[in-house]
C-alpha cells in the first residue's frame, strides 16, 4: 500500500488539470514500484475534494482517523476519511 500525503495545488492553478496529472503520475509510479493499492486521507468537511478523488477512482473505506494536529484546527473534532484505490 502506498500513501499520497500532503498533496495540494495552488488555488491560482486549480481547475486546469494539474492536480489530476500529478495524481495520475504518482499512481503510475506506485504501480511500477509494485504497489497494489494507493491510500489518501481527506478532511471530512472537504466534500469537493472527496468528489474529486472519487472521480479519479478512489473509494471511501468507511474508516477515518482524527486530524493529526488538532491544535491547528478552527473546528474541533474533525477527522480524515481514508480513501483507497486499487492499482490494477
PDB file of N, CA and C in Angstrom:
ATOM      1  N   UNK A   1       0.857  -1.177   0.000  1.00  0.00           N
ATOM      2  CA  UNK A   1       0.000   0.000   0.000  1.00  0.00           C
ATOM      3  C   UNK A   1       0.898   1.233   0.000  1.00  0.00           C
ATOM      4  N   UNK A   2       0.623   2.136  -0.905  1.00  0.00           N
ATOM      5  CA  UNK A   2       1.341   3.403  -0.979  1.00  0.00           C
ATOM      6  C   UNK A   2       0.395   4.515  -0.552  1.00  0.00           C
ATOM      7  N   UNK A   3       0.951   5.555   0.029  1.00  0.00           N
ATOM      8  CA  UNK A   3       0.121   6.659   0.514  1.00  0.00           C
ATOM      9  C   UNK A   3       0.482   7.953  -0.193  1.00  0.00           C
ATOM     10  N   UNK A   4      -0.543   8.677  -0.615  1.00  0.00           N
ATOM     11  CA  UNK A   4      -0.377  10.028  -1.129  1.00  0.00           C
ATOM     12  C   UNK A   4      -0.530  10.941   0.078  1.00  0.00           C
ATOM     13  N   UNK A   5       0.474  11.774   0.346  1.00  0.00           N
ATOM     14  CA  UNK A   5       0.418  12.620   1.541  1.00  0.00           C
ATOM     15  C   UNK A   5       0.744  14.072   1.190  1.00  0.00           C
ATOM     16  N   UNK A   6       0.086  14.967   1.866  1.00  0.00           N
ATOM     17  CA  UNK A   6       0.324  16.405   1.730  1.00  0.00           C
ATOM     18  C   UNK A   6       0.292  16.864   0.275  1.00  0.00           C
ATOM     19  N   UNK A   7      -0.782  16.542  -0.393  1.00  0.00           N
ATOM     20  CA  UNK A   7      -0.941  16.899  -1.797  1.00  0.00           C
ATOM     21  C   UNK A   7      -1.825  18.126  -1.922  1.00  0.00           C
ATOM     22  N   UNK A   8      -1.340  19.116  -2.654  1.00  0.00           N
ATOM     23  CA  UNK A   8      -2.175  20.290  -2.925  1.00  0.00           C
ATOM     24  C   UNK A   8      -1.674  20.995  -4.184  1.00  0.00           C
ATOM     25  N   UNK A   9      -2.558  21.768  -4.768  1.00  0.00           N
ATOM     26  CA  UNK A   9      -2.240  22.597  -5.925  1.00  0.00           C
ATOM     27  C   UNK A   9      -2.635  24.018  -5.556  1.00  0.00           C
ATOM     28  N   UNK A  10      -1.815  24.968  -5.922  1.00  0.00           N
ATOM     29  CA  UNK A  10      -2.097  26.371  -5.640  1.00  0.00           C
ATOM     30  C   UNK A  10      -3.511  26.730  -6.096  1.00  0.00           C
ATOM     31  N   UNK A  11      -4.243  27.471  -5.273  1.00  0.00           N
ATOM     32  CA  UNK A  11      -5.597  27.882  -5.679  1.00  0.00           C
ATOM     33  C   UNK A  11      -5.608  28.600  -7.033  1.00  0.00           C
ATOM     34  N   UNK A  12      -4.518  29.284  -7.366  1.00  0.00           N
ATOM     35  CA  UNK A  12      -4.436  30.010  -8.632  1.00  0.00           C
ATOM     36  C   UNK A  12      -4.268  29.073  -9.832  1.00  0.00           C
ATOM     37  N   UNK A  13      -3.883  27.832  -9.567  1.00  0.00           N
ATOM     38  CA  UNK A  13      -3.644  26.859 -10.636  1.00  0.00           C
ATOM     39  C   UNK A  13      -4.698  25.752 -10.681  1.00  0.00           C
ATOM     40  N   UNK A  14      -5.678  25.797  -9.794  1.00  0.00           N
ATOM     41  CA  UNK A  14      -6.687  24.743  -9.743  1.00  0.00           C
ATOM     42  C   UNK A  14      -7.630  24.816 -10.943  1.00  0.00           C
ATOM     43  N   UNK A  15      -8.280  23.696 -11.217  1.00  0.00           N
ATOM     44  CA  UNK A  15      -9.242  23.555 -12.321  1.00  0.00           C
ATOM     45  C   UNK A  15      -8.580  23.663 -13.690  1.00  0.00           C
ATOM     46  N   UNK A  16      -7.282  23.320 -13.746  1.00  0.00           N
ATOM     47  CA  UNK A  16      -6.553  23.331 -15.019  1.00  0.00           C
ATOM     48  C   UNK A  16      -6.007  21.944 -15.357  1.00  0.00           C
ATOM     49  N   UNK A  17      -6.356  20.936 -14.534  1.00  0.00           N
ATOM     50  CA  UNK A  17      -5.900  19.582 -14.805  1.00  0.00           C
ATOM     51  C   UNK A  17      -4.552  19.224 -14.212  1.00  0.00           C
ATOM     52  N   UNK A  18      -3.923  20.167 -13.539  1.00  0.00           N
ATOM     53  CA  UNK A  18      -2.593  19.926 -12.972  1.00  0.00           C
ATOM     54  C   UNK A  18      -2.650  18.869 -11.880  1.00  0.00           C
ATOM     55  N   UNK A  19      -3.604  18.985 -10.980  1.00  0.00           N
ATOM     56  CA  UNK A  19      -3.734  18.019  -9.891  1.00  0.00           C
ATOM     57  C   UNK A  19      -3.986  16.615 -10.408  1.00  0.00           C
ATOM     58  N   UNK A  20      -4.864  16.494 -11.385  1.00  0.00           N
ATOM     59  CA  UNK A  20      -5.156  15.175 -11.966  1.00  0.00           C
ATOM     60  C   UNK A  20      -3.910  14.573 -12.600  1.00  0.00           C
ATOM     61  N   UNK A  21      -3.144  15.384 -13.316  1.00  0.00           N
ATOM     62  CA  UNK A  21      -1.910  14.900 -13.937  1.00  0.00           C
ATOM     63  C   UNK A  21      -0.917  14.435 -12.880  1.00  0.00           C
ATOM     64  N   UNK A  22      -0.779  15.210 -11.808  1.00  0.00           N
ATOM     65  CA  UNK A  22       0.164  14.846 -10.747  1.00  0.00           C
ATOM     66  C   UNK A  22      -0.251  13.558 -10.047  1.00  0.00           C
ATOM     67  N   UNK A  23      -1.539  13.437  -9.723  1.00  0.00           N
ATOM     68  CA  UNK A  23      -2.014  12.221  -9.050  1.00  0.00           C
ATOM     69  C   UNK A  23      -1.844  11.014  -9.964  1.00  0.00           C
ATOM     70  N   UNK A  24      -2.209  11.155 -11.232  1.00  0.00           N
ATOM     71  CA  UNK A  24      -2.057  10.027 -12.165  1.00  0.00           C
ATOM     72  C   UNK A  24      -0.594   9.614 -12.301  1.00  0.00           C
ATOM     73  N   UNK A  25       0.310  10.587 -12.341  1.00  0.00           N
ATOM     74  CA  UNK A  25       1.743  10.269 -12.417  1.00  0.00           C
ATOM     75  C   UNK A  25       2.195   9.534 -11.162  1.00  0.00           C
ATOM     76  N   UNK A  26       1.727   9.986  -9.998  1.00  0.00           N
ATOM     77  CA  UNK A  26       2.086   9.323  -8.737  1.00  0.00           C
ATOM     78  C   UNK A  26       1.540   7.900  -8.704  1.00  0.00           C
ATOM     79  N   UNK A  27       0.305   7.707  -9.156  1.00  0.00           N
ATOM     80  CA  UNK A  27      -0.296   6.371  -9.172  1.00  0.00           C
ATOM     81  C   UNK A  27       0.450   5.442 -10.125  1.00  0.00           C
ATOM     82  N   UNK A  28       0.872   5.965 -11.263  1.00  0.00           N
ATOM     83  CA  UNK A  28       1.660   5.169 -12.212  1.00  0.00           C
ATOM     84  C   UNK A  28       2.978   4.745 -11.584  1.00  0.00           C
ATOM     85  N   UNK A  29       3.637   5.677 -10.918  1.00  0.00           N
ATOM     86  CA  UNK A  29       4.908   5.371 -10.244  1.00  0.00           C
ATOM     87  C   UNK A  29       4.712   4.311  -9.162  1.00  0.00           C
ATOM     88  N   UNK A  30       3.650   4.441  -8.388  1.00  0.00           N
ATOM     89  CA  UNK A  30       3.356   3.455  -7.340  1.00  0.00           C
ATOM     90  C   UNK A  30       3.168   2.064  -7.940  1.00  0.00           C
ATOM     91  N   UNK A  31       2.408   2.011  -9.029  1.00  0.00           N
ATOM     92  CA  UNK A  31       2.156   0.725  -9.688  1.00  0.00           C
ATOM     93  C   UNK A  31       3.457   0.123 -10.206  1.00  0.00           C
ATOM     94  N   UNK A  32       4.311   0.947 -10.812  1.00  0.00           N
ATOM     95  CA  UNK A  32       5.598   0.478 -11.324  1.00  0.00           C
ATOM     96  C   UNK A  32       6.510  -0.023 -10.204  1.00  0.00           C
ATOM     97  N   UNK A  33       6.306   0.497  -9.001  1.00  0.00           N
ATOM     98  CA  UNK A  33       7.088   0.053  -7.841  1.00  0.00           C
ATOM     99  C   UNK A  33       6.531  -1.235  -7.244  1.00  0.00           C
ATOM    100  N   UNK A  34       5.423  -1.724  -7.793  1.00  0.00           N
ATOM    101  CA  UNK A  34       4.846  -2.971  -7.318  1.00  0.00           C
ATOM    102  C   UNK A  34       3.764  -2.819  -6.268  1.00  0.00           C
ATOM    103  N   UNK A  35       3.347  -1.595  -6.002  1.00  0.00           N
ATOM    104  CA  UNK A  35       2.268  -1.373  -5.043  1.00  0.00           C
ATOM    105  C   UNK A  35       0.943  -1.817  -5.661  1.00  0.00           C
ATOM    106  N   UNK A  36       0.058  -2.339  -4.830  1.00  0.00           N
ATOM    107  CA  UNK A  36      -1.234  -2.813  -5.329  1.00  0.00           C
ATOM    108  C   UNK A  36      -2.383  -1.856  -5.030  1.00  0.00           C
ATOM    109  N   UNK A  37      -2.191  -0.975  -4.048  1.00  0.00           N
ATOM    110  CA  UNK A  37      -3.239  -0.026  -3.664  1.00  0.00           C
ATOM    111  C   UNK A  37      -2.609   1.315  -3.275  1.00  0.00           C
ATOM    112  N   UNK A  38      -3.374   2.376  -3.485  1.00  0.00           N
ATOM    113  CA  UNK A  38      -2.988   3.704  -3.027  1.00  0.00           C
ATOM    114  C   UNK A  38      -4.004   4.159  -1.991  1.00  0.00           C
ATOM    115  N   UNK A  39      -3.541   4.955  -1.046  1.00  0.00           N
ATOM    116  CA  UNK A  39      -4.406   5.446   0.022  1.00  0.00           C
ATOM    117  C   UNK A  39      -4.178   6.943   0.178  1.00  0.00           C
ATOM    118  N   UNK A  40      -5.232   7.643   0.533  1.00  0.00           N
ATOM    119  CA  UNK A  40      -5.122   9.065   0.831  1.00  0.00           C
ATOM    120  C   UNK A  40      -6.107   9.408   1.937  1.00  0.00           C
ATOM    121  N   UNK A  41      -5.751  10.394   2.754  1.00  0.00           N
ATOM    122  CA  UNK A  41      -6.631  10.894   3.813  1.00  0.00           C
ATOM    123  C   UNK A  41      -7.187  12.241   3.366  1.00  0.00           C
ATOM    124  N   UNK A  42      -8.494  12.423   3.507  1.00  0.00           N
ATOM    125  CA  UNK A  42      -9.143  13.663   3.094  1.00  0.00           C
ATOM    126  C   UNK A  42      -9.975  14.193   4.255  1.00  0.00           C
ATOM    127  N   UNK A  43      -9.820  15.469   4.540  1.00  0.00           N
ATOM    128  CA  UNK A  43     -10.586  16.098   5.611  1.00  0.00           C
ATOM    129  C   UNK A  43     -12.079  15.946   5.329  1.00  0.00           C
ATOM    130  N   UNK A  44     -12.813  15.448   6.303  1.00  0.00           N
ATOM    131  CA  UNK A  44     -14.217  15.075   6.105  1.00  0.00           C
ATOM    132  C   UNK A  44     -15.113  16.215   5.631  1.00  0.00           C
ATOM    133  N   UNK A  45     -14.773  17.444   5.934  1.00  0.00           N
ATOM    134  CA  UNK A  45     -15.622  18.568   5.525  1.00  0.00           C
ATOM    135  C   UNK A  45     -15.325  19.047   4.102  1.00  0.00           C
ATOM    136  N   UNK A  46     -14.305  18.489   3.475  1.00  0.00           N
ATOM    137  CA  UNK A  46     -13.928  18.898   2.114  1.00  0.00           C
ATOM    138  C   UNK A  46     -14.633  18.028   1.082  1.00  0.00           C
ATOM    139  N   UNK A  47     -15.937  18.203   0.993  1.00  0.00           N
ATOM    140  CA  UNK A  47     -16.756  17.384   0.099  1.00  0.00           C
ATOM    141  C   UNK A  47     -16.330  17.508  -1.364  1.00  0.00           C
ATOM    142  N   UNK A  48     -15.855  18.693  -1.757  1.00  0.00           N
ATOM    143  CA  UNK A  48     -15.419  18.863  -3.144  1.00  0.00           C
ATOM    144  C   UNK A  48     -14.179  18.021  -3.437  1.00  0.00           C
ATOM    145  N   UNK A  49     -13.305  17.856  -2.430  1.00  0.00           N
ATOM    146  CA  UNK A  49     -12.129  17.001  -2.613  1.00  0.00           C
ATOM    147  C   UNK A  49     -12.512  15.530  -2.642  1.00  0.00           C
ATOM    148  N   UNK A  50     -13.437  15.141  -1.772  1.00  0.00           N
ATOM    149  CA  UNK A  50     -13.913  13.757  -1.797  1.00  0.00           C
ATOM    150  C   UNK A  50     -14.482  13.424  -3.175  1.00  0.00           C
ATOM    151  N   UNK A  51     -15.269  14.316  -3.725  1.00  0.00           N
ATOM    152  CA  UNK A  51     -15.855  14.109  -5.053  1.00  0.00           C
ATOM    153  C   UNK A  51     -14.756  14.006  -6.114  1.00  0.00           C
ATOM    154  N   UNK A  52     -13.743  14.854  -6.012  1.00  0.00           N
ATOM    155  CA  UNK A  52     -12.645  14.867  -6.980  1.00  0.00           C
ATOM    156  C   UNK A  52     -11.855  13.564  -6.930  1.00  0.00           C
ATOM    157  N   UNK A  53     -11.519  13.102  -5.718  1.00  0.00           N
ATOM    158  CA  UNK A  53     -10.773  11.848  -5.597  1.00  0.00           C
ATOM    159  C   UNK A  53     -11.606  10.657  -6.071  1.00  0.00           C
ATOM    160  N   UNK A  54     -12.897  10.687  -5.809  1.00  0.00           N
ATOM    161  CA  UNK A  54     -13.765   9.605  -6.299  1.00  0.00           C
ATOM    162  C   UNK A  54     -13.787   9.594  -7.825  1.00  0.00           C
ATOM    163  N   UNK A  55     -13.771  10.765  -8.423  1.00  0.00           N
ATOM    164  CA  UNK A  55     -13.719  10.865  -9.883  1.00  0.00           C
ATOM    165  C   UNK A  55     -12.435  10.221 -10.425  1.00  0.00           C
ATOM    166  N   UNK A  56     -11.377  10.249  -9.622  1.00  0.00           N
ATOM    167  CA  UNK A  56     -10.099   9.642 -10.011  1.00  0.00           C
ATOM    168  C   UNK A  56     -10.027   8.156  -9.658  1.00  0.00           C
ATOM    169  N   UNK A  57     -11.114   7.607  -9.120  1.00  0.00           N
ATOM    170  CA  UNK A  57     -11.168   6.178  -8.844  1.00  0.00           C
ATOM    171  C   UNK A  57     -10.956   5.769  -7.402  1.00  0.00           C
ATOM    172  N   UNK A  58     -10.781   6.725  -6.505  1.00  0.00           N
ATOM    173  CA  UNK A  58     -10.645   6.393  -5.085  1.00  0.00           C
ATOM    174  C   UNK A  58     -12.023   6.093  -4.509  1.00  0.00           C
ATOM    175  N   UNK A  59     -12.050   5.233  -3.504  1.00  0.00           N
ATOM    176  CA  UNK A  59     -13.304   4.867  -2.845  1.00  0.00           C
ATOM    177  C   UNK A  59     -13.164   5.046  -1.341  1.00  0.00           C
ATOM    178  N   UNK A  60     -14.248   5.497  -0.713  1.00  0.00           N
ATOM    179  CA  UNK A  60     -14.249   5.596   0.749  1.00  0.00           C
ATOM    180  C   UNK A  60     -14.204   4.197   1.347  1.00  0.00           C
ATOM    181  N   UNK A  61     -13.452   4.055   2.426  1.00  0.00           N
ATOM    182  CA  UNK A  61     -13.331   2.755   3.093  1.00  0.00           C
ATOM    183  C   UNK A  61     -14.278   2.628   4.273  1.00  0.00           C
ATOM    184  N   UNK A  62     -14.881   3.735   4.689  1.00  0.00           N
ATOM    185  CA  UNK A  62     -15.701   3.724   5.897  1.00  0.00           C
ATOM    186  C   UNK A  62     -14.865   3.944   7.148  1.00  0.00           C
ATOM    187  N   UNK A  63     -13.559   4.114   6.953  1.00  0.00           N
ATOM    188  CA  UNK A  63     -12.648   4.341   8.076  1.00  0.00           C
ATOM    189  C   UNK A  63     -12.259   5.813   8.135  1.00  0.00           C
ATOM    190  N   UNK A  64     -11.906   6.263   9.326  1.00  0.00           N
ATOM    191  CA  UNK A  64     -11.404   7.621   9.499  1.00  0.00           C
ATOM    192  C   UNK A  64     -10.420   7.646  10.654  1.00  0.00           C
ATOM    193  N   UNK A  65      -9.631   8.700  10.692  1.00  0.00           N
ATOM    194  CA  UNK A  65      -8.677   8.904  11.781  1.00  0.00           C
ATOM    195  C   UNK A  65      -8.797  10.353  12.234  1.00  0.00           C
ATOM    196  N   UNK A  66      -8.478  10.635  13.505  1.00  0.00           N
ATOM    197  CA  UNK A  66      -8.514  12.021  13.959  1.00  0.00           C
ATOM    198  C   UNK A  66      -7.493  12.869  13.201  1.00  0.00           C
ATOM    199  N   UNK A  67      -7.787  14.136  13.041  1.00  0.00           N
ATOM    200  CA  UNK A  67      -6.842  15.055  12.411  1.00  0.00           C
ATOM    201  C   UNK A  67      -5.556  15.062  13.223  1.00  0.00           C
ATOM    202  N   UNK A  68      -4.418  15.058  12.533  1.00  0.00           N
ATOM    203  CA  UNK A  68      -3.112  14.881  13.174  1.00  0.00           C
ATOM    204  C   UNK A  68      -2.738  16.023  14.114  1.00  0.00           C
ATOM    205  N   UNK A  69      -3.038  17.251  13.736  1.00  0.00           N
ATOM    206  CA  UNK A  69      -2.680  18.410  14.553  1.00  0.00           C
ATOM    207  C   UNK A  69      -3.940  19.133  15.019  1.00  0.00           C
ATOM    208  N   UNK A  70      -4.655  18.582  16.000  1.00  0.00           N
ATOM    209  CA  UNK A  70      -5.926  19.194  16.417  1.00  0.00           C
ATOM    210  C   UNK A  70      -5.772  20.630  16.909  1.00  0.00           C
ATOM    211  N   UNK A  71      -4.595  20.985  17.408  1.00  0.00           N
ATOM    212  CA  UNK A  71      -4.393  22.352  17.893  1.00  0.00           C
ATOM    213  C   UNK A  71      -4.414  23.371  16.754  1.00  0.00           C
ATOM    214  N   UNK A  72      -4.267  22.925  15.519  1.00  0.00           N
ATOM    215  CA  UNK A  72      -4.289  23.816  14.353  1.00  0.00           C
ATOM    216  C   UNK A  72      -5.703  24.026  13.806  1.00  0.00           C
ATOM    217  N   UNK A  73      -6.638  23.245  14.271  1.00  0.00           N
ATOM    218  CA  UNK A  73      -8.000  23.293  13.740  1.00  0.00           C
ATOM    219  C   UNK A  73      -8.804  24.460  14.291  1.00  0.00           C
ATOM    220  N   UNK A  74      -9.635  25.016  13.445  1.00  0.00           N
ATOM    221  CA  UNK A  74     -10.589  26.034  13.878  1.00  0.00           C
ATOM    222  C   UNK A  74     -11.926  25.393  14.218  1.00  0.00           C
ATOM    223  N   UNK A  75     -12.091  24.127  13.801  1.00  0.00           N
ATOM    224  CA  UNK A  75     -13.292  23.341  14.095  1.00  0.00           C
ATOM    225  C   UNK A  75     -12.839  22.113  14.866  1.00  0.00           C
ATOM    226  N   UNK A  76     -13.332  21.937  16.069  1.00  0.00           N
ATOM    227  CA  UNK A  76     -12.909  20.801  16.891  1.00  0.00           C
ATOM    228  C   UNK A  76     -13.497  19.484  16.399  1.00  0.00           C
ATOM    229  N   UNK A  77     -12.727  18.421  16.596  1.00  0.00           N
ATOM    230  CA  UNK A  77     -13.222  17.073  16.358  1.00  0.00           C
ATOM    231  C   UNK A  77     -13.258  16.606  14.915  1.00  0.00           C
ATOM    232  N   UNK A  78     -12.553  17.293  14.025  1.00  0.00           N
ATOM    233  CA  UNK A  78     -12.567  16.862  12.627  1.00  0.00           C
ATOM    234  C   UNK A  78     -11.752  15.590  12.428  1.00  0.00           C
ATOM    235  N   UNK A  79     -12.168  14.817  11.454  1.00  0.00           N
ATOM    236  CA  UNK A  79     -11.473  13.575  11.122  1.00  0.00           C
ATOM    237  C   UNK A  79     -11.064  13.578   9.655  1.00  0.00           C
ATOM    238  N   UNK A  80     -10.117  12.718   9.361  1.00  0.00           N
ATOM    239  CA  UNK A  80      -9.689  12.476   7.990  1.00  0.00           C
ATOM    240  C   UNK A  80     -10.310  11.168   7.527  1.00  0.00           C
ATOM    241  N   UNK A  81     -11.011  11.202   6.411  1.00  0.00           N
ATOM    242  CA  UNK A  81     -11.581   9.987   5.845  1.00  0.00           C
ATOM    243  C   UNK A  81     -10.500   9.279   5.043  1.00  0.00           C
ATOM    244  N   UNK A  82     -10.487   7.961   5.111  1.00  0.00           N
ATOM    245  CA  UNK A  82      -9.496   7.171   4.387  1.00  0.00           C
ATOM    246  C   UNK A  82     -10.114   6.696   3.076  1.00  0.00           C
ATOM    247  N   UNK A  83      -9.459   7.036   1.987  1.00  0.00           N
ATOM    248  CA  UNK A  83      -9.872   6.598   0.656  1.00  0.00           C
ATOM    249  C   UNK A  83      -8.788   5.693   0.092  1.00  0.00           C
ATOM    250  N   UNK A  84      -9.198   4.682  -0.670  1.00  0.00           N
ATOM    251  CA  UNK A  84      -8.243   3.759  -1.286  1.00  0.00           C
ATOM    252  C   UNK A  84      -8.592   3.557  -2.751  1.00  0.00           C
ATOM    253  N   UNK A  85      -7.560   3.170  -3.502  1.00  0.00           N
ATOM    254  CA  UNK A  85      -7.736   2.886  -4.929  1.00  0.00           C
ATOM    255  C   UNK A  85      -6.856   1.704  -5.292  1.00  0.00           C
ATOM    256  N   UNK A  86      -7.436   0.722  -5.972  1.00  0.00           N
ATOM    257  CA  UNK A  86      -6.654  -0.405  -6.476  1.00  0.00           C
ATOM    258  C   UNK A  86      -5.814   0.069  -7.656  1.00  0.00           C
ATOM    259  N   UNK A  87      -4.587  -0.393  -7.705  1.00  0.00           N
ATOM    260  CA  UNK A  87      -3.682  -0.012  -8.787  1.00  0.00           C
ATOM    261  C   UNK A  87      -3.558  -1.144  -9.800  1.00  0.00           C
ATOM    262  N   UNK A  88      -4.676  -1.604 -10.296  1.00  0.00           N
ATOM    263  CA  UNK A  88      -4.687  -2.743 -11.238  1.00  0.00           C
ATOM    264  C   UNK A  88      -4.395  -2.308 -12.650  1.00  0.00           C
TER     265      UNK A  88
END
